[in-house]
Amino acid sequence: MSSPLIPASPSESDYADAHAAHGAEIDVAEPFVLFADWLKDARAKEPNDPNGMAVATVDDDGLPDVRMVLLKDFDDQGFVFYTNTQSAKGQHLTANPKAALLFHWKSLRRQVRIRGDVTRVTDAEADLYFASRARQSQIGAWASDQSQPLPDRFALEKRVAEYGLKFGLGKIERPPHWTGFRVEPSAMEFWRDRPFRLHDRVQFTRTATGWTREKLYP
C-alpha cells in the first residue's frame, strides 16, 4: 500500500484542471537558445532560485552522489558553478571530471538534463566571480572546510570570526582551494510535462559539426 504522504495518481479531471493550456511542441533547433528562453521564464515564475540545479558526480567506488548548487554562468561552452575543490564534489570532479546536471522548474512543469565533461574555469574567471560575492560569503569560503565533519555550529562561527579579524577591512583574496567548474555538455534533454504522462522530450547531442536533435518517447 502506498504511503498516505504520497499523492494519488492524477485523474482525468485533475489533468484537465492542471493542463488547461500546453502550447506548441518544442521546436527550437539550438539548445542554448532554448535553455536561455526557459531560464528567462523560470526567473519570472519560480519563487526561489530559478538557477538552482542538481549536480551528480561519482566517487571512487562508482557510487553516484548528487546535491543542489547554483548556476553562475553559461554560454555555448558550458554551465559554470563554484565550489571548494576539497569538498566531496570537488574531489569527485578532480578524480573523474564528468558530471550530470538537472534543472527542474516545478512551477513551469519543465526540466533540463545535461551530461558532459568537466573542466575548471580560468583563475581570472574565478577571481572575477569571487570578487562579486558578498564579503561575508568571501569569508565563509575561507572558514568552511566544506564536506568535512563539524563538531558544532560554534566551531564554524568561531572560524568565521577569526577570518573576519584576519582580513579586517582589506581585500579578501580568493582561497586557492575555491574555484569554478564548467560542465561542457555532450547531451542536453529538454522535458515538458504533458497530460497523461505523454510528455514532450527533445534531446540534443553534440557532434563534431554541431548539434543533432531528436524527439524521444516519454
mmCIF file with all atom_site columns, C-alpha atoms in Angstrom:
data_model
loop_
_atom_site.group_PDB
_atom_site.id
_atom_site.type_symbol
_atom_site.label_atom_id
_atom_site.label_alt_id
_atom_site.label_comp_id
_atom_site.label_asym_id
_atom_site.label_entity_id
_atom_site.label_seq_id
_atom_site.pdbx_PDB_ins_code
_atom_site.Cartn_x
_atom_site.Cartn_y
_atom_site.Cartn_z
_atom_site.occupancy
_atom_site.B_iso_or_equiv
_atom_site.pdbx_formal_charge
_atom_site.auth_seq_id
_atom_site.auth_comp_id
_atom_site.auth_asym_id
_atom_site.auth_atom_id
_atom_site.pdbx_PDB_model_num
ATOM 1   C CA . MET A 1 1   ? 0.000   0.000  0.000   1.00 0.00 ? 1   MET A CA 1
ATOM 2   C CA . SER A 1 2   ? 1.306   3.459  -0.882  1.00 0.00 ? 2   SER A CA 1
ATOM 3   C CA . SER A 1 3   ? 2.211   5.900  1.866   1.00 0.00 ? 3   SER A CA 1
ATOM 4   C CA . PRO A 1 4   ? -0.589  8.354  2.674   1.00 0.00 ? 4   PRO A CA 1
ATOM 5   C CA . LEU A 1 5   ? 2.004   11.107 2.233   1.00 0.00 ? 5   LEU A CA 1
ATOM 6   C CA . ILE A 1 6   ? 2.349   10.329 -1.489  1.00 0.00 ? 6   ILE A CA 1
ATOM 7   C CA . PRO A 1 7   ? -0.369  11.881 -3.692  1.00 0.00 ? 7   PRO A CA 1
ATOM 8   C CA . ALA A 1 8   ? -2.534  9.536  -5.720  1.00 0.00 ? 8   ALA A CA 1
ATOM 9   C CA . SER A 1 9   ? -2.075  9.344  -9.485  1.00 0.00 ? 9   SER A CA 1
ATOM 10  C CA . PRO A 1 10  ? -3.957  12.194 -11.194 1.00 0.00 ? 10  PRO A CA 1
ATOM 11  C CA . SER A 1 11  ? -7.436  11.540 -12.539 1.00 0.00 ? 11  SER A CA 1
ATOM 12  C CA . GLU A 1 12  ? -8.623  12.730 -15.948 1.00 0.00 ? 12  GLU A CA 1
ATOM 13  C CA . SER A 1 13  ? -10.299 15.724 -14.340 1.00 0.00 ? 13  SER A CA 1
ATOM 14  C CA . ASP A 1 14  ? -7.056  16.532 -12.443 1.00 0.00 ? 14  ASP A CA 1
ATOM 15  C CA . TYR A 1 15  ? -5.173  16.586 -15.738 1.00 0.00 ? 15  TYR A CA 1
ATOM 16  C CA . ALA A 1 16  ? -7.833  18.756 -17.335 1.00 0.00 ? 16  ALA A CA 1
ATOM 17  C CA . ASP A 1 17  ? -7.582  21.288 -14.494 1.00 0.00 ? 17  ASP A CA 1
ATOM 18  C CA . ALA A 1 18  ? -3.771  21.321 -14.334 1.00 0.00 ? 18  ALA A CA 1
ATOM 19  C CA . HIS A 1 19  ? -3.112  21.329 -18.072 1.00 0.00 ? 19  HIS A CA 1
ATOM 20  C CA . ALA A 1 20  ? -5.622  23.764 -19.474 1.00 0.00 ? 20  ALA A CA 1
ATOM 21  C CA . ALA A 1 21  ? -3.036  25.108 -21.940 1.00 0.00 ? 21  ALA A CA 1
ATOM 22  C CA . HIS A 1 22  ? 0.115   23.468 -23.224 1.00 0.00 ? 22  HIS A CA 1
ATOM 23  C CA . GLY A 1 23  ? 1.312   25.494 -26.179 1.00 0.00 ? 23  GLY A CA 1
ATOM 24  C CA . ALA A 1 24  ? 3.177   24.225 -29.216 1.00 0.00 ? 24  ALA A CA 1
ATOM 25  C CA . GLU A 1 25  ? 5.683   21.390 -29.145 1.00 0.00 ? 25  GLU A CA 1
ATOM 26  C CA . ILE A 1 26  ? 9.367   22.124 -28.551 1.00 0.00 ? 26  ILE A CA 1
ATOM 27  C CA . ASP A 1 27  ? 10.715  23.156 -31.951 1.00 0.00 ? 27  ASP A CA 1
ATOM 28  C CA . VAL A 1 28  ? 13.838  25.268 -31.261 1.00 0.00 ? 28  VAL A CA 1
ATOM 29  C CA . ALA A 1 29  ? 16.879  23.963 -33.152 1.00 0.00 ? 29  ALA A CA 1
ATOM 30  C CA . GLU A 1 30  ? 19.674  25.246 -30.880 1.00 0.00 ? 30  GLU A CA 1
ATOM 31  C CA . PRO A 1 31  ? 19.838  24.018 -27.254 1.00 0.00 ? 31  PRO A CA 1
ATOM 32  C CA . PHE A 1 32  ? 21.468  27.064 -25.662 1.00 0.00 ? 32  PHE A CA 1
ATOM 33  C CA . VAL A 1 33  ? 18.855  29.360 -27.206 1.00 0.00 ? 33  VAL A CA 1
ATOM 34  C CA . LEU A 1 34  ? 16.109  27.146 -25.808 1.00 0.00 ? 34  LEU A CA 1
ATOM 35  C CA . PHE A 1 35  ? 17.809  26.959 -22.407 1.00 0.00 ? 35  PHE A CA 1
ATOM 36  C CA . ALA A 1 36  ? 18.095  30.755 -22.235 1.00 0.00 ? 36  ALA A CA 1
ATOM 37  C CA . ASP A 1 37  ? 14.392  31.102 -23.052 1.00 0.00 ? 37  ASP A CA 1
ATOM 38  C CA . TRP A 1 38  ? 13.399  28.601 -20.380 1.00 0.00 ? 38  TRP A CA 1
ATOM 39  C CA . LEU A 1 39  ? 15.679  30.165 -17.769 1.00 0.00 ? 39  LEU A CA 1
ATOM 40  C CA . LYS A 1 40  ? 14.143  33.558 -18.532 1.00 0.00 ? 40  LYS A CA 1
ATOM 41  C CA . ASP A 1 41  ? 10.692  32.072 -17.956 1.00 0.00 ? 41  ASP A CA 1
ATOM 42  C CA . ALA A 1 42  ? 11.906  30.476 -14.722 1.00 0.00 ? 42  ALA A CA 1
ATOM 43  C CA . ARG A 1 43  ? 13.217  33.818 -13.427 1.00 0.00 ? 43  ARG A CA 1
ATOM 44  C CA . ALA A 1 44  ? 9.719   35.222 -13.881 1.00 0.00 ? 44  ALA A CA 1
ATOM 45  C CA . LYS A 1 45  ? 7.831   32.280 -12.366 1.00 0.00 ? 45  LYS A CA 1
ATOM 46  C CA . GLU A 1 46  ? 9.987   30.349 -9.882  1.00 0.00 ? 46  GLU A CA 1
ATOM 47  C CA . PRO A 1 47  ? 9.695   31.746 -6.333  1.00 0.00 ? 47  PRO A CA 1
ATOM 48  C CA . ASN A 1 48  ? 13.165  30.596 -5.236  1.00 0.00 ? 48  ASN A CA 1
ATOM 49  C CA . ASP A 1 49  ? 16.497  30.062 -7.005  1.00 0.00 ? 49  ASP A CA 1
ATOM 50  C CA . PRO A 1 50  ? 15.486  29.705 -10.666 1.00 0.00 ? 50  PRO A CA 1
ATOM 51  C CA . ASN A 1 51  ? 19.185  28.992 -11.320 1.00 0.00 ? 51  ASN A CA 1
ATOM 52  C CA . GLY A 1 52  ? 19.233  26.076 -8.861  1.00 0.00 ? 52  GLY A CA 1
ATOM 53  C CA . MET A 1 53  ? 20.415  22.792 -10.354 1.00 0.00 ? 53  MET A CA 1
ATOM 54  C CA . ALA A 1 54  ? 21.276  19.305 -9.173  1.00 0.00 ? 54  ALA A CA 1
ATOM 55  C CA . VAL A 1 55  ? 24.864  18.224 -9.841  1.00 0.00 ? 55  VAL A CA 1
ATOM 56  C CA . ALA A 1 56  ? 25.588  14.492 -9.953  1.00 0.00 ? 56  ALA A CA 1
ATOM 57  C CA . THR A 1 57  ? 29.129  13.139 -9.600  1.00 0.00 ? 57  THR A CA 1
ATOM 58  C CA . VAL A 1 58  ? 30.648  9.709  -8.978  1.00 0.00 ? 58  VAL A CA 1
ATOM 59  C CA . ASP A 1 59  ? 33.017  8.736  -6.151  1.00 0.00 ? 59  ASP A CA 1
ATOM 60  C CA . ASP A 1 60  ? 35.996  6.362  -6.259  1.00 0.00 ? 60  ASP A CA 1
ATOM 61  C CA . ASP A 1 61  ? 33.684  3.370  -5.714  1.00 0.00 ? 61  ASP A CA 1
ATOM 62  C CA . GLY A 1 62  ? 31.457  4.335  -8.638  1.00 0.00 ? 62  GLY A CA 1
ATOM 63  C CA . LEU A 1 63  ? 28.642  5.400  -6.304  1.00 0.00 ? 63  LEU A CA 1
ATOM 64  C CA . PRO A 1 64  ? 26.696  8.423  -7.609  1.00 0.00 ? 64  PRO A CA 1
ATOM 65  C CA . ASP A 1 65  ? 26.328  11.494 -5.417  1.00 0.00 ? 65  ASP A CA 1
ATOM 66  C CA . VAL A 1 66  ? 24.011  14.434 -6.067  1.00 0.00 ? 66  VAL A CA 1
ATOM 67  C CA . ARG A 1 67  ? 23.394  17.836 -4.498  1.00 0.00 ? 67  ARG A CA 1
ATOM 68  C CA . MET A 1 68  ? 21.854  21.214 -5.344  1.00 0.00 ? 68  MET A CA 1
ATOM 69  C CA . VAL A 1 69  ? 24.060  24.140 -6.370  1.00 0.00 ? 69  VAL A CA 1
ATOM 70  C CA . LEU A 1 70  ? 23.507  27.450 -8.153  1.00 0.00 ? 70  LEU A CA 1
ATOM 71  C CA . LEU A 1 71  ? 24.330  28.031 -11.809 1.00 0.00 ? 71  LEU A CA 1
ATOM 72  C CA . LYS A 1 72  ? 26.526  31.129 -12.017 1.00 0.00 ? 72  LYS A CA 1
ATOM 73  C CA . ASP A 1 73  ? 27.236  31.428 -15.733 1.00 0.00 ? 73  ASP A CA 1
ATOM 74  C CA . PHE A 1 74  ? 26.520  29.704 -19.024 1.00 0.00 ? 74  PHE A CA 1
ATOM 75  C CA . ASP A 1 75  ? 27.300  30.095 -22.700 1.00 0.00 ? 75  ASP A CA 1
ATOM 76  C CA . ASP A 1 76  ? 27.849  27.759 -25.627 1.00 0.00 ? 76  ASP A CA 1
ATOM 77  C CA . GLN A 1 77  ? 30.950  26.421 -23.862 1.00 0.00 ? 77  GLN A CA 1
ATOM 78  C CA . GLY A 1 78  ? 29.020  25.101 -20.872 1.00 0.00 ? 78  GLY A CA 1
ATOM 79  C CA . PHE A 1 79  ? 27.471  25.637 -17.446 1.00 0.00 ? 79  PHE A CA 1
ATOM 80  C CA . VAL A 1 80  ? 29.508  27.047 -14.547 1.00 0.00 ? 80  VAL A CA 1
ATOM 81  C CA . PHE A 1 81  ? 29.212  26.668 -10.779 1.00 0.00 ? 81  PHE A CA 1
ATOM 82  C CA . TYR A 1 82  ? 31.677  27.387 -7.976  1.00 0.00 ? 82  TYR A CA 1
ATOM 83  C CA . THR A 1 83  ? 32.770  25.314 -5.010  1.00 0.00 ? 83  THR A CA 1
ATOM 84  C CA . ASN A 1 84  ? 35.547  24.298 -2.634  1.00 0.00 ? 84  ASN A CA 1
ATOM 85  C CA . THR A 1 85  ? 37.769  21.881 -4.541  1.00 0.00 ? 85  THR A CA 1
ATOM 86  C CA . GLN A 1 86  ? 38.355  19.940 -1.303  1.00 0.00 ? 86  GLN A CA 1
ATOM 87  C CA . SER A 1 87  ? 34.622  19.270 -0.910  1.00 0.00 ? 87  SER A CA 1
ATOM 88  C CA . ALA A 1 88  ? 33.127  15.914 -1.875  1.00 0.00 ? 88  ALA A CA 1
ATOM 89  C CA . LYS A 1 89  ? 32.016  17.137 -5.297  1.00 0.00 ? 89  LYS A CA 1
ATOM 90  C CA . GLY A 1 90  ? 35.317  18.938 -5.831  1.00 0.00 ? 90  GLY A CA 1
ATOM 91  C CA . GLN A 1 91  ? 37.274  15.774 -5.138  1.00 0.00 ? 91  GLN A CA 1
ATOM 92  C CA . HIS A 1 92  ? 34.932  13.680 -7.290  1.00 0.00 ? 92  HIS A CA 1
ATOM 93  C CA . LEU A 1 93  ? 35.293  16.049 -10.230 1.00 0.00 ? 93  LEU A CA 1
ATOM 94  C CA . THR A 1 94  ? 39.065  16.206 -9.872  1.00 0.00 ? 94  THR A CA 1
ATOM 95  C CA . ALA A 1 95  ? 39.334  12.408 -9.955  1.00 0.00 ? 95  ALA A CA 1
ATOM 96  C CA . ASN A 1 96  ? 36.606  11.832 -12.559 1.00 0.00 ? 96  ASN A CA 1
ATOM 97  C CA . PRO A 1 97  ? 35.856  15.052 -14.478 1.00 0.00 ? 97  PRO A CA 1
ATOM 98  C CA . LYS A 1 98  ? 32.391  14.191 -15.731 1.00 0.00 ? 98  LYS A CA 1
ATOM 99  C CA . ALA A 1 99  ? 29.021  15.293 -14.371 1.00 0.00 ? 99  ALA A CA 1
ATOM 100 C CA . ALA A 1 100 ? 25.281  15.401 -14.954 1.00 0.00 ? 100 ALA A CA 1
ATOM 101 C CA . LEU A 1 101 ? 23.077  18.417 -14.241 1.00 0.00 ? 101 LEU A CA 1
ATOM 102 C CA . LEU A 1 102 ? 19.339  18.690 -13.737 1.00 0.00 ? 102 LEU A CA 1
ATOM 103 C CA . PHE A 1 103 ? 17.217  21.826 -13.739 1.00 0.00 ? 103 PHE A CA 1
ATOM 104 C CA . HIS A 1 104 ? 13.654  21.269 -12.524 1.00 0.00 ? 104 HIS A CA 1
ATOM 105 C CA . TRP A 1 105 ? 11.303  24.226 -12.727 1.00 0.00 ? 105 TRP A CA 1
ATOM 106 C CA . LYS A 1 106 ? 8.257   22.921 -10.917 1.00 0.00 ? 106 LYS A CA 1
ATOM 107 C CA . SER A 1 107 ? 6.037   25.939 -11.497 1.00 0.00 ? 107 SER A CA 1
ATOM 108 C CA . LEU A 1 108 ? 6.661   25.668 -15.257 1.00 0.00 ? 108 LEU A CA 1
ATOM 109 C CA . ARG A 1 109 ? 6.432   21.861 -15.366 1.00 0.00 ? 109 ARG A CA 1
ATOM 110 C CA . ARG A 1 110 ? 9.747   21.727 -17.205 1.00 0.00 ? 110 ARG A CA 1
ATOM 111 C CA . GLN A 1 111 ? 13.160  20.203 -16.711 1.00 0.00 ? 111 GLN A CA 1
ATOM 112 C CA . VAL A 1 112 ? 16.511  20.133 -18.499 1.00 0.00 ? 112 VAL A CA 1
ATOM 113 C CA . ARG A 1 113 ? 19.024  17.294 -18.192 1.00 0.00 ? 113 ARG A CA 1
ATOM 114 C CA . ILE A 1 114 ? 22.674  17.840 -19.133 1.00 0.00 ? 114 ILE A CA 1
ATOM 115 C CA . ARG A 1 115 ? 25.653  15.468 -19.267 1.00 0.00 ? 115 ARG A CA 1
ATOM 116 C CA . GLY A 1 116 ? 29.242  16.154 -20.167 1.00 0.00 ? 116 GLY A CA 1
ATOM 117 C CA . ASP A 1 117 ? 32.907  16.541 -19.375 1.00 0.00 ? 117 ASP A CA 1
ATOM 118 C CA . VAL A 1 118 ? 34.063  18.970 -16.707 1.00 0.00 ? 118 VAL A CA 1
ATOM 119 C CA . THR A 1 119 ? 36.924  21.476 -16.731 1.00 0.00 ? 119 THR A CA 1
ATOM 120 C CA . ARG A 1 120 ? 37.973  24.157 -14.277 1.00 0.00 ? 120 ARG A CA 1
ATOM 121 C CA . VAL A 1 121 ? 37.374  27.786 -15.131 1.00 0.00 ? 121 VAL A CA 1
ATOM 122 C CA . THR A 1 122 ? 40.394  30.044 -15.513 1.00 0.00 ? 122 THR A CA 1
ATOM 123 C CA . ASP A 1 123 ? 41.873  31.799 -12.484 1.00 0.00 ? 123 ASP A CA 1
ATOM 124 C CA . ALA A 1 124 ? 40.746  35.106 -13.991 1.00 0.00 ? 124 ALA A CA 1
ATOM 125 C CA . GLU A 1 125 ? 37.138  33.896 -14.201 1.00 0.00 ? 125 GLU A CA 1
ATOM 126 C CA . ALA A 1 126 ? 37.222  32.568 -10.642 1.00 0.00 ? 126 ALA A CA 1
ATOM 127 C CA . ASP A 1 127 ? 38.808  35.776 -9.307  1.00 0.00 ? 127 ASP A CA 1
ATOM 128 C CA . LEU A 1 128 ? 36.213  37.927 -11.051 1.00 0.00 ? 128 LEU A CA 1
ATOM 129 C CA . TYR A 1 129 ? 33.275  35.968 -9.677  1.00 0.00 ? 129 TYR A CA 1
ATOM 130 C CA . PHE A 1 130 ? 34.765  35.711 -6.168  1.00 0.00 ? 130 PHE A CA 1
ATOM 131 C CA . ALA A 1 131 ? 35.215  39.490 -6.085  1.00 0.00 ? 131 ALA A CA 1
ATOM 132 C CA . SER A 1 132 ? 31.499  39.917 -6.870  1.00 0.00 ? 132 SER A CA 1
ATOM 133 C CA . ARG A 1 133 ? 30.376  37.911 -3.828  1.00 0.00 ? 133 ARG A CA 1
ATOM 134 C CA . ALA A 1 134 ? 29.196  39.483 -0.572  1.00 0.00 ? 134 ALA A CA 1
ATOM 135 C CA . ARG A 1 135 ? 32.045  39.990 1.887   1.00 0.00 ? 135 ARG A CA 1
ATOM 136 C CA . GLN A 1 136 ? 30.608  37.523 4.410   1.00 0.00 ? 136 GLN A CA 1
ATOM 137 C CA . SER A 1 137 ? 30.349  34.912 1.663   1.00 0.00 ? 137 SER A CA 1
ATOM 138 C CA . GLN A 1 138 ? 34.007  35.513 0.821   1.00 0.00 ? 138 GLN A CA 1
ATOM 139 C CA . ILE A 1 139 ? 34.928  34.976 4.472   1.00 0.00 ? 139 ILE A CA 1
ATOM 140 C CA . GLY A 1 140 ? 32.766  31.875 4.552   1.00 0.00 ? 140 GLY A CA 1
ATOM 141 C CA . ALA A 1 141 ? 34.737  30.382 1.659   1.00 0.00 ? 141 ALA A CA 1
ATOM 142 C CA . TRP A 1 142 ? 37.870  30.610 3.813   1.00 0.00 ? 142 TRP A CA 1
ATOM 143 C CA . ALA A 1 143 ? 36.193  29.488 7.050   1.00 0.00 ? 143 ALA A CA 1
ATOM 144 C CA . SER A 1 144 ? 34.354  26.384 5.841   1.00 0.00 ? 144 SER A CA 1
ATOM 145 C CA . ASP A 1 145 ? 36.147  23.052 5.429   1.00 0.00 ? 145 ASP A CA 1
ATOM 146 C CA . GLN A 1 146 ? 33.335  22.010 3.123   1.00 0.00 ? 146 GLN A CA 1
ATOM 147 C CA . SER A 1 147 ? 32.083  18.413 3.482   1.00 0.00 ? 147 SER A CA 1
ATOM 148 C CA . GLN A 1 148 ? 34.362  17.743 6.485   1.00 0.00 ? 148 GLN A CA 1
ATOM 149 C CA . PRO A 1 149 ? 32.942  16.816 9.919   1.00 0.00 ? 149 PRO A CA 1
ATOM 150 C CA . LEU A 1 150 ? 31.844  19.828 12.001  1.00 0.00 ? 150 LEU A CA 1
ATOM 151 C CA . PRO A 1 151 ? 31.848  19.378 15.804  1.00 0.00 ? 151 PRO A CA 1
ATOM 152 C CA . ASP A 1 152 ? 29.175  22.040 16.370  1.00 0.00 ? 152 ASP A CA 1
ATOM 153 C CA . ARG A 1 153 ? 27.859  25.321 14.996  1.00 0.00 ? 153 ARG A CA 1
ATOM 154 C CA . PHE A 1 154 ? 30.076  27.321 17.344  1.00 0.00 ? 154 PHE A CA 1
ATOM 155 C CA . ALA A 1 155 ? 33.207  25.889 15.695  1.00 0.00 ? 155 ALA A CA 1
ATOM 156 C CA . LEU A 1 156 ? 32.113  27.297 12.338  1.00 0.00 ? 156 LEU A CA 1
ATOM 157 C CA . GLU A 1 157 ? 31.113  30.662 13.776  1.00 0.00 ? 157 GLU A CA 1
ATOM 158 C CA . LYS A 1 158 ? 34.470  30.860 15.553  1.00 0.00 ? 158 LYS A CA 1
ATOM 159 C CA . ARG A 1 159 ? 36.335  30.301 12.284  1.00 0.00 ? 159 ARG A CA 1
ATOM 160 C CA . VAL A 1 160 ? 34.209  32.940 10.554  1.00 0.00 ? 160 VAL A CA 1
ATOM 161 C CA . ALA A 1 161 ? 35.090  35.416 13.307  1.00 0.00 ? 161 ALA A CA 1
ATOM 162 C CA . GLU A 1 162 ? 38.787  34.529 13.106  1.00 0.00 ? 162 GLU A CA 1
ATOM 163 C CA . TYR A 1 163 ? 38.951  35.082 9.362   1.00 0.00 ? 163 TYR A CA 1
ATOM 164 C CA . GLY A 1 164 ? 36.916  38.255 9.720   1.00 0.00 ? 164 GLY A CA 1
ATOM 165 C CA . LEU A 1 165 ? 39.575  39.607 12.092  1.00 0.00 ? 165 LEU A CA 1
ATOM 166 C CA . LYS A 1 166 ? 42.373  38.365 9.849   1.00 0.00 ? 166 LYS A CA 1
ATOM 167 C CA . PHE A 1 167 ? 41.129  40.241 6.791   1.00 0.00 ? 167 PHE A CA 1
ATOM 168 C CA . GLY A 1 168 ? 39.834  43.267 8.656   1.00 0.00 ? 168 GLY A CA 1
ATOM 169 C CA . LEU A 1 169 ? 38.658  45.866 6.144   1.00 0.00 ? 169 LEU A CA 1
ATOM 170 C CA . GLY A 1 170 ? 41.155  44.803 3.479   1.00 0.00 ? 170 GLY A CA 1
ATOM 171 C CA . LYS A 1 171 ? 40.528  42.978 0.239   1.00 0.00 ? 171 LYS A CA 1
ATOM 172 C CA . ILE A 1 172 ? 39.774  39.278 0.565   1.00 0.00 ? 172 ILE A CA 1
ATOM 173 C CA . GLU A 1 173 ? 41.636  37.204 -1.993  1.00 0.00 ? 173 GLU A CA 1
ATOM 174 C CA . ARG A 1 174 ? 40.097  34.059 -3.427  1.00 0.00 ? 174 ARG A CA 1
ATOM 175 C CA . PRO A 1 175 ? 41.152  30.935 -1.490  1.00 0.00 ? 175 PRO A CA 1
ATOM 176 C CA . PRO A 1 176 ? 43.445  28.674 -3.547  1.00 0.00 ? 176 PRO A CA 1
ATOM 177 C CA . HIS A 1 177 ? 41.062  25.757 -2.919  1.00 0.00 ? 177 HIS A CA 1
ATOM 178 C CA . TRP A 1 178 ? 37.992  27.599 -4.241  1.00 0.00 ? 178 TRP A CA 1
ATOM 179 C CA . THR A 1 179 ? 37.180  27.835 -7.951  1.00 0.00 ? 179 THR A CA 1
ATOM 180 C CA . GLY A 1 180 ? 34.620  27.107 -10.631 1.00 0.00 ? 180 GLY A CA 1
ATOM 181 C CA . PHE A 1 181 ? 33.820  24.056 -12.706 1.00 0.00 ? 181 PHE A CA 1
ATOM 182 C CA . ARG A 1 182 ? 32.394  24.172 -16.210 1.00 0.00 ? 182 ARG A CA 1
ATOM 183 C CA . VAL A 1 183 ? 30.236  21.300 -17.434 1.00 0.00 ? 183 VAL A CA 1
ATOM 184 C CA . GLU A 1 184 ? 30.726  21.119 -21.211 1.00 0.00 ? 184 GLU A CA 1
ATOM 185 C CA . PRO A 1 185 ? 27.585  19.358 -22.457 1.00 0.00 ? 185 PRO A CA 1
ATOM 186 C CA . SER A 1 186 ? 27.745  16.412 -24.795 1.00 0.00 ? 186 SER A CA 1
ATOM 187 C CA . ALA A 1 187 ? 23.980  15.949 -24.496 1.00 0.00 ? 187 ALA A CA 1
ATOM 188 C CA . MET A 1 188 ? 21.068  18.128 -23.364 1.00 0.00 ? 188 MET A CA 1
ATOM 189 C CA . GLU A 1 189 ? 17.497  16.928 -22.957 1.00 0.00 ? 189 GLU A CA 1
ATOM 190 C CA . PHE A 1 190 ? 14.509  19.247 -22.633 1.00 0.00 ? 190 PHE A CA 1
ATOM 191 C CA . TRP A 1 191 ? 11.362  17.860 -20.990 1.00 0.00 ? 191 TRP A CA 1
ATOM 192 C CA . ARG A 1 192 ? 7.951   19.448 -20.681 1.00 0.00 ? 192 ARG A CA 1
ATOM 193 C CA . ASP A 1 193 ? 5.003   17.980 -18.830 1.00 0.00 ? 193 ASP A CA 1
ATOM 194 C CA . ARG A 1 194 ? 2.033   16.882 -20.929 1.00 0.00 ? 194 ARG A CA 1
ATOM 195 C CA . PRO A 1 195 ? -1.283  15.244 -19.920 1.00 0.00 ? 195 PRO A CA 1
ATOM 196 C CA . PHE A 1 196 ? -1.407  11.545 -19.026 1.00 0.00 ? 196 PHE A CA 1
ATOM 197 C CA . ARG A 1 197 ? 2.396   11.241 -18.844 1.00 0.00 ? 197 ARG A CA 1
ATOM 198 C CA . LEU A 1 198 ? 2.675   11.766 -22.617 1.00 0.00 ? 198 LEU A CA 1
ATOM 199 C CA . HIS A 1 199 ? 5.445   14.278 -22.056 1.00 0.00 ? 199 HIS A CA 1
ATOM 200 C CA . ASP A 1 200 ? 7.313   16.280 -24.669 1.00 0.00 ? 200 ASP A CA 1
ATOM 201 C CA . ARG A 1 201 ? 11.007  15.288 -24.768 1.00 0.00 ? 201 ARG A CA 1
ATOM 202 C CA . VAL A 1 202 ? 13.693  16.584 -27.117 1.00 0.00 ? 202 VAL A CA 1
ATOM 203 C CA . GLN A 1 203 ? 17.332  15.526 -26.930 1.00 0.00 ? 203 GLN A CA 1
ATOM 204 C CA . PHE A 1 204 ? 20.270  17.423 -28.415 1.00 0.00 ? 204 PHE A CA 1
ATOM 205 C CA . THR A 1 205 ? 23.560  15.565 -28.936 1.00 0.00 ? 205 THR A CA 1
ATOM 206 C CA . ARG A 1 206 ? 26.816  17.342 -29.738 1.00 0.00 ? 206 ARG A CA 1
ATOM 207 C CA . THR A 1 207 ? 28.721  16.192 -32.799 1.00 0.00 ? 207 THR A CA 1
ATOM 208 C CA . ALA A 1 208 ? 31.913  17.364 -34.489 1.00 0.00 ? 208 ALA A CA 1
ATOM 209 C CA . THR A 1 209 ? 29.888  19.747 -36.654 1.00 0.00 ? 209 THR A CA 1
ATOM 210 C CA . GLY A 1 210 ? 27.245  20.961 -34.221 1.00 0.00 ? 210 GLY A CA 1
ATOM 211 C CA . TRP A 1 211 ? 24.114  19.544 -32.575 1.00 0.00 ? 211 TRP A CA 1
ATOM 212 C CA . THR A 1 212 ? 21.738  16.822 -33.679 1.00 0.00 ? 212 THR A CA 1
ATOM 213 C CA . ARG A 1 213 ? 18.150  16.935 -32.472 1.00 0.00 ? 213 ARG A CA 1
ATOM 214 C CA . GLU A 1 214 ? 15.654  14.129 -31.930 1.00 0.00 ? 214 GLU A CA 1
ATOM 215 C CA . LYS A 1 215 ? 12.374  13.631 -30.129 1.00 0.00 ? 215 LYS A CA 1
ATOM 216 C CA . LEU A 1 216 ? 12.128  10.869 -27.513 1.00 0.00 ? 216 LEU A CA 1
ATOM 217 C CA . TYR A 1 217 ? 9.246   8.755  -26.366 1.00 0.00 ? 217 TYR A CA 1
ATOM 218 C CA . PRO A 1 218 ? 8.044   9.915  -22.934 1.00 0.00 ? 218 PRO A CA 1
#
